[in-house]
Short mmCIF file of C-alpha atoms in Angstrom, two decimals:
data_model
loop_
_atom_site.label_atom_id
_atom_site.label_comp_id
_atom_site.label_asym_id
_atom_site.label_seq_id
_atom_site.Cartn_x
_atom_site.Cartn_y
_atom_site.Cartn_z
CA MET A 116 29.65 -5.02 31.68
CA PRO A 117 26.06 -5.92 30.69
CA ALA A 118 25.58 -8.37 27.83
CA LEU A 119 24.59 -6.89 24.48
CA ASP A 120 20.96 -7.47 23.57
CA PRO A 121 21.16 -10.07 20.74
CA ARG A 122 18.22 -8.41 18.99
CA LEU A 123 20.39 -5.35 18.36
CA THR A 124 23.15 -7.40 16.75
CA PRO A 125 23.60 -6.67 13.03
CA ALA A 126 22.72 -9.60 10.79
CA TRP A 127 24.12 -10.27 7.31
CA GLY A 128 21.33 -11.48 5.04
CA GLN A 129 20.32 -12.18 1.47
CA LEU A 130 16.91 -11.55 -0.06
CA ALA A 131 15.32 -14.58 -1.65
CA ALA A 132 13.48 -12.37 -4.16
CA ASP A 133 16.48 -10.83 -5.92
CA GLY A 134 19.61 -12.20 -4.25
CA TYR A 135 20.56 -8.81 -2.78
CA VAL A 136 22.81 -8.95 0.27
CA GLY A 137 23.39 -6.54 3.13
CA TRP A 138 23.24 -5.80 6.84
CA LEU A 139 20.08 -5.35 8.87
CA SER A 140 19.12 -5.30 12.52
CA ALA A 141 18.46 -8.76 13.96
CA ASN A 142 15.28 -7.47 15.62
CA ALA A 143 13.81 -6.97 12.13
CA LEU A 144 13.88 -10.74 11.55
CA SER A 145 11.38 -13.43 12.50
CA PRO A 146 10.80 -17.05 11.58
CA ALA A 147 9.23 -17.68 8.18
CA GLY A 148 5.44 -17.78 8.26
CA PRO A 149 2.97 -19.72 6.12
CA SER A 150 3.37 -19.65 2.35
CA ALA A 151 1.99 -16.53 0.69
CA THR A 152 -1.19 -16.71 -1.37
CA HIS A 153 -1.64 -13.07 -2.40
CA LYS A 154 0.31 -9.86 -2.89
CA VAL A 155 -0.40 -6.18 -2.30
CA THR A 156 -1.30 -4.20 -5.44
CA ALA A 157 -1.87 -0.80 -3.79
CA LEU A 158 1.07 1.50 -3.12
CA ARG A 159 0.49 0.84 0.57
CA THR A 160 -2.24 -0.87 2.57
CA PHE A 161 -2.89 -1.32 6.29
CA ALA A 162 -3.15 -4.46 8.40
CA PHE A 163 -5.76 -4.09 11.14
CA PRO A 164 -6.06 -6.15 14.35
CA GLY A 165 -9.78 -6.82 13.78
CA PRO A 166 -12.60 -6.61 11.23
CA SER A 167 -12.89 -2.81 11.23
CA ILE A 168 -10.98 -0.15 9.32
CA LYS A 169 -11.63 2.18 12.28
CA LEU A 170 -9.19 0.24 14.45
CA PRO A 171 -5.61 1.55 14.76
CA PRO A 172 -3.58 -0.32 12.13
CA LEU A 173 -0.81 -2.64 13.26
CA GLU A 174 1.41 -2.10 10.23
CA ALA A 175 1.51 -0.83 6.66
CA LEU A 176 2.29 -3.20 3.80
CA PRO A 177 3.97 -1.88 0.62
CA LEU A 178 3.26 -2.67 -3.03
CA GLY A 179 4.35 -6.20 -3.78
CA ALA A 180 4.27 -7.44 -0.17
CA ARG A 181 3.31 -11.12 -0.07
CA VAL A 182 0.68 -12.26 2.44
CA ALA A 183 -0.92 -15.56 3.41
CA ILE A 184 -4.70 -15.19 3.30
CA ALA A 185 -6.90 -17.62 5.24
CA ARG A 186 -10.31 -16.33 4.15
CA PHE A 187 -12.27 -13.32 2.91
CA GLU A 188 -14.97 -11.51 4.86
CA ASP A 189 -16.83 -9.06 2.65
CA ARG A 190 -14.22 -6.47 1.58
CA LEU A 191 -11.62 -7.60 4.10
CA ALA A 192 -9.11 -10.42 3.83
CA VAL A 193 -8.03 -12.26 6.96
CA THR A 194 -4.40 -13.32 7.05
CA ARG A 195 -3.25 -16.58 8.63
CA SER A 196 -1.76 -14.51 11.47
CA GLY A 197 -5.19 -13.02 12.19
CA THR A 198 -4.83 -9.50 10.81
CA TYR A 199 -7.30 -7.89 8.42
CA VAL A 200 -6.33 -6.30 5.09
CA SER A 201 -8.42 -4.51 2.46
CA ALA A 202 -9.37 -7.18 -0.09
CA PRO A 203 -9.41 -4.74 -3.06
CA HIS A 204 -5.73 -4.04 -2.33
CA LEU A 205 -4.78 -7.69 -2.92
CA ALA A 206 -4.40 -9.98 -5.93
CA PRO A 207 -3.28 -13.58 -6.43
CA LEU A 208 0.48 -14.12 -6.66
CA ASP A 209 0.30 -14.72 -10.41
CA PHE A 210 -1.28 -11.31 -11.12
CA VAL A 211 0.96 -8.98 -13.13
CA GLU A 212 0.57 -5.33 -14.03
CA PRO A 213 0.47 -4.67 -17.80
CA ASP A 214 2.69 -1.56 -17.93
CA PHE A 215 5.69 -1.01 -15.65
CA VAL A 216 5.90 2.68 -16.62
CA ALA A 217 2.34 3.19 -15.36
CA VAL A 218 3.37 1.52 -12.09
CA ALA A 219 6.31 3.92 -11.77
CA GLU A 220 4.01 6.88 -12.45
CA ARG A 221 1.91 5.93 -9.43
CA PHE A 222 4.90 6.85 -7.25
CA LEU A 223 5.02 10.43 -8.56
CA GLY A 224 5.87 12.79 -5.69
CA VAL A 225 7.09 10.07 -3.31
CA PRO A 226 10.19 11.34 -1.44
CA TYR A 227 13.65 10.29 -2.57
CA LEU A 228 15.23 7.87 -0.10
CA TRP A 229 18.59 6.25 -0.81
CA GLY A 230 18.07 2.50 -0.48
CA GLY A 231 14.27 2.82 -0.31
CA LYS A 232 11.81 0.83 -2.41
CA THR A 233 8.35 1.65 -1.01
CA ALA A 234 5.85 4.51 -1.11
CA LEU A 235 7.52 5.89 2.04
CA GLY A 236 10.57 6.66 -0.08
CA LEU A 237 12.70 5.13 -2.81
CA ASP A 238 15.75 5.70 -4.96
CA CYS A 239 16.21 5.53 -8.72
CA SER A 240 16.94 1.83 -9.01
CA GLY A 241 14.35 1.01 -6.35
CA LEU A 242 11.67 2.63 -8.51
CA VAL A 243 12.78 0.60 -11.53
CA GLN A 244 12.91 -2.65 -9.57
CA VAL A 245 9.51 -2.22 -7.92
CA ALA A 246 7.86 -1.25 -11.22
CA LEU A 247 9.38 -4.10 -13.23
CA THR A 248 8.72 -6.65 -10.50
CA ALA A 249 5.04 -5.67 -10.52
CA THR A 250 4.90 -6.76 -14.17
CA GLY A 251 6.43 -10.14 -13.40
CA ARG A 252 9.94 -9.33 -14.62
CA ILE A 253 13.10 -10.25 -12.76
CA CYS A 254 15.08 -7.12 -11.93
CA PRO A 255 18.27 -6.72 -9.86
CA ARG A 256 18.46 -4.03 -7.18
CA ASP A 257 21.20 -1.54 -8.13
CA SER A 258 21.46 0.57 -11.27
CA ASP A 259 24.82 -0.89 -12.34
CA MET A 260 23.36 -4.40 -12.06
CA GLN A 261 20.26 -3.30 -13.98
CA GLU A 262 22.38 -1.80 -16.76
CA GLN A 263 24.17 -5.11 -17.20
CA ALA A 264 21.13 -7.39 -16.92
CA LEU A 265 18.12 -5.63 -18.43
CA GLY A 266 16.92 -5.22 -21.98
CA ALA A 267 18.73 -4.62 -25.25
CA LEU A 268 21.07 -1.76 -26.08
CA VAL A 269 19.45 1.20 -27.89
CA PRO A 270 21.45 3.62 -30.09
CA HIS A 271 20.24 6.63 -28.12
CA ALA A 272 22.18 9.12 -30.23
CA GLU A 273 19.65 8.67 -33.02
CA GLU A 274 16.96 11.36 -33.18
CA GLY A 275 13.67 10.08 -31.82
CA ALA A 276 15.17 6.71 -30.91
CA LEU A 277 13.80 6.59 -27.36
CA GLN A 278 10.39 5.18 -26.57
CA ARG A 279 8.17 4.52 -23.56
CA GLY A 280 9.76 2.02 -21.23
CA ASP A 281 13.38 2.56 -22.24
CA LEU A 282 15.81 2.82 -19.33
CA VAL A 283 18.38 5.63 -19.49
CA PHE A 284 21.54 5.01 -17.45
CA TRP A 285 24.19 7.33 -16.09
CA LYS A 286 26.93 6.30 -13.68
CA GLY A 287 25.00 5.59 -10.49
CA HIS A 288 21.61 6.65 -11.85
CA VAL A 289 18.73 5.32 -13.95
CA ALA A 290 15.53 6.89 -15.30
CA ILE A 291 12.49 5.54 -17.14
CA VAL A 292 11.38 7.08 -20.45
CA ARG A 293 7.66 7.92 -20.48
CA ASP A 294 6.98 9.08 -24.03
CA GLY A 295 10.22 9.99 -25.80
CA ALA A 296 10.04 13.57 -24.55
CA THR A 297 9.87 13.03 -20.79
CA LEU A 298 11.20 10.62 -18.22
CA ILE A 299 10.31 9.69 -14.66
CA HIS A 300 12.92 9.01 -12.01
CA ALA A 301 13.54 9.14 -8.28
CA ASN A 302 16.36 11.62 -7.91
CA ALA A 303 18.19 13.69 -5.32
CA PHE A 304 17.84 16.91 -7.35
CA HIS A 305 14.06 17.02 -6.86
CA MET A 306 14.31 14.82 -3.70
CA ALA A 307 11.29 12.98 -5.06
CA VAL A 308 10.00 10.86 -7.89
CA ALA A 309 9.58 13.45 -10.62
CA ILE A 310 8.62 13.73 -14.29
CA GLU A 311 11.20 15.77 -16.16
CA PRO A 312 11.71 16.74 -19.82
CA LEU A 313 14.25 14.33 -21.27
CA GLY A 314 16.47 17.05 -22.76
CA GLU A 315 16.50 19.07 -19.54
CA ALA A 316 17.45 16.02 -17.48
CA ILE A 317 20.27 15.07 -19.85
CA THR A 318 21.63 18.62 -19.83
CA ARG A 319 21.34 19.05 -16.06
CA ILE A 320 23.04 15.73 -15.30
CA SER A 321 25.73 16.40 -17.92
CA GLU A 322 26.49 19.78 -16.34
CA ALA A 323 26.89 17.94 -13.03
CA GLY A 324 29.61 15.86 -14.66
CA SER A 325 27.85 12.69 -15.79
CA GLU A 326 27.03 11.55 -19.31
CA ILE A 327 24.62 8.83 -20.42
CA THR A 328 26.35 5.46 -20.32
CA SER A 329 23.66 3.47 -22.12
CA VAL A 330 19.98 3.13 -22.94
CA ARG A 331 18.34 -0.28 -22.54
CA ARG A 332 15.02 -1.33 -24.08
CA ILE A 333 12.76 -3.68 -22.14
CA ALA A 334 10.88 -6.17 -24.30
CA HIS A 335 7.07 -5.83 -24.02
#
């Protein structure tokens, strides 16, 4: 019987960024490279093999990806591994976005993907984590963890109590309040990141058998 390719062996790992654990394919791993100097601020940017955006890209880097930049050449940044990335799509590691709701709104229309957290697809808690991380806040990965760790409890039963940036939690789901009347969330009903009237979302999810468990307010 032929030996199993070790690259196809599942590996149990833990993310340094948020402590999340899980399985992944061993062929997705490589030795750590040089320390990052910049991060991606566009929803997605391409890494090219040479100094031309007309070349076929080698890979796509998502929002928040950390890269080690060796030098800048006009509007391109050269990584220490020799690839070229659009310089306007990068910022120093200490750059933070001012409004995590605005970051979430940039993902409007992105397909729903359970476990996803990039512009190729994301889930409800992935959207919250990516948006909050972009503003420099520490955010756990899953909605139940987020409900326990984030913000202060809001008495959501009060009329007009919700405000932009509040997080509304149901069992297994989380949404971000945009303006007190609407929210934005990645959800399997729309199969996308969608803006939805707050009342309609609460009613629809309630009719599906789930009530709001809490509302948490993120300090600005």
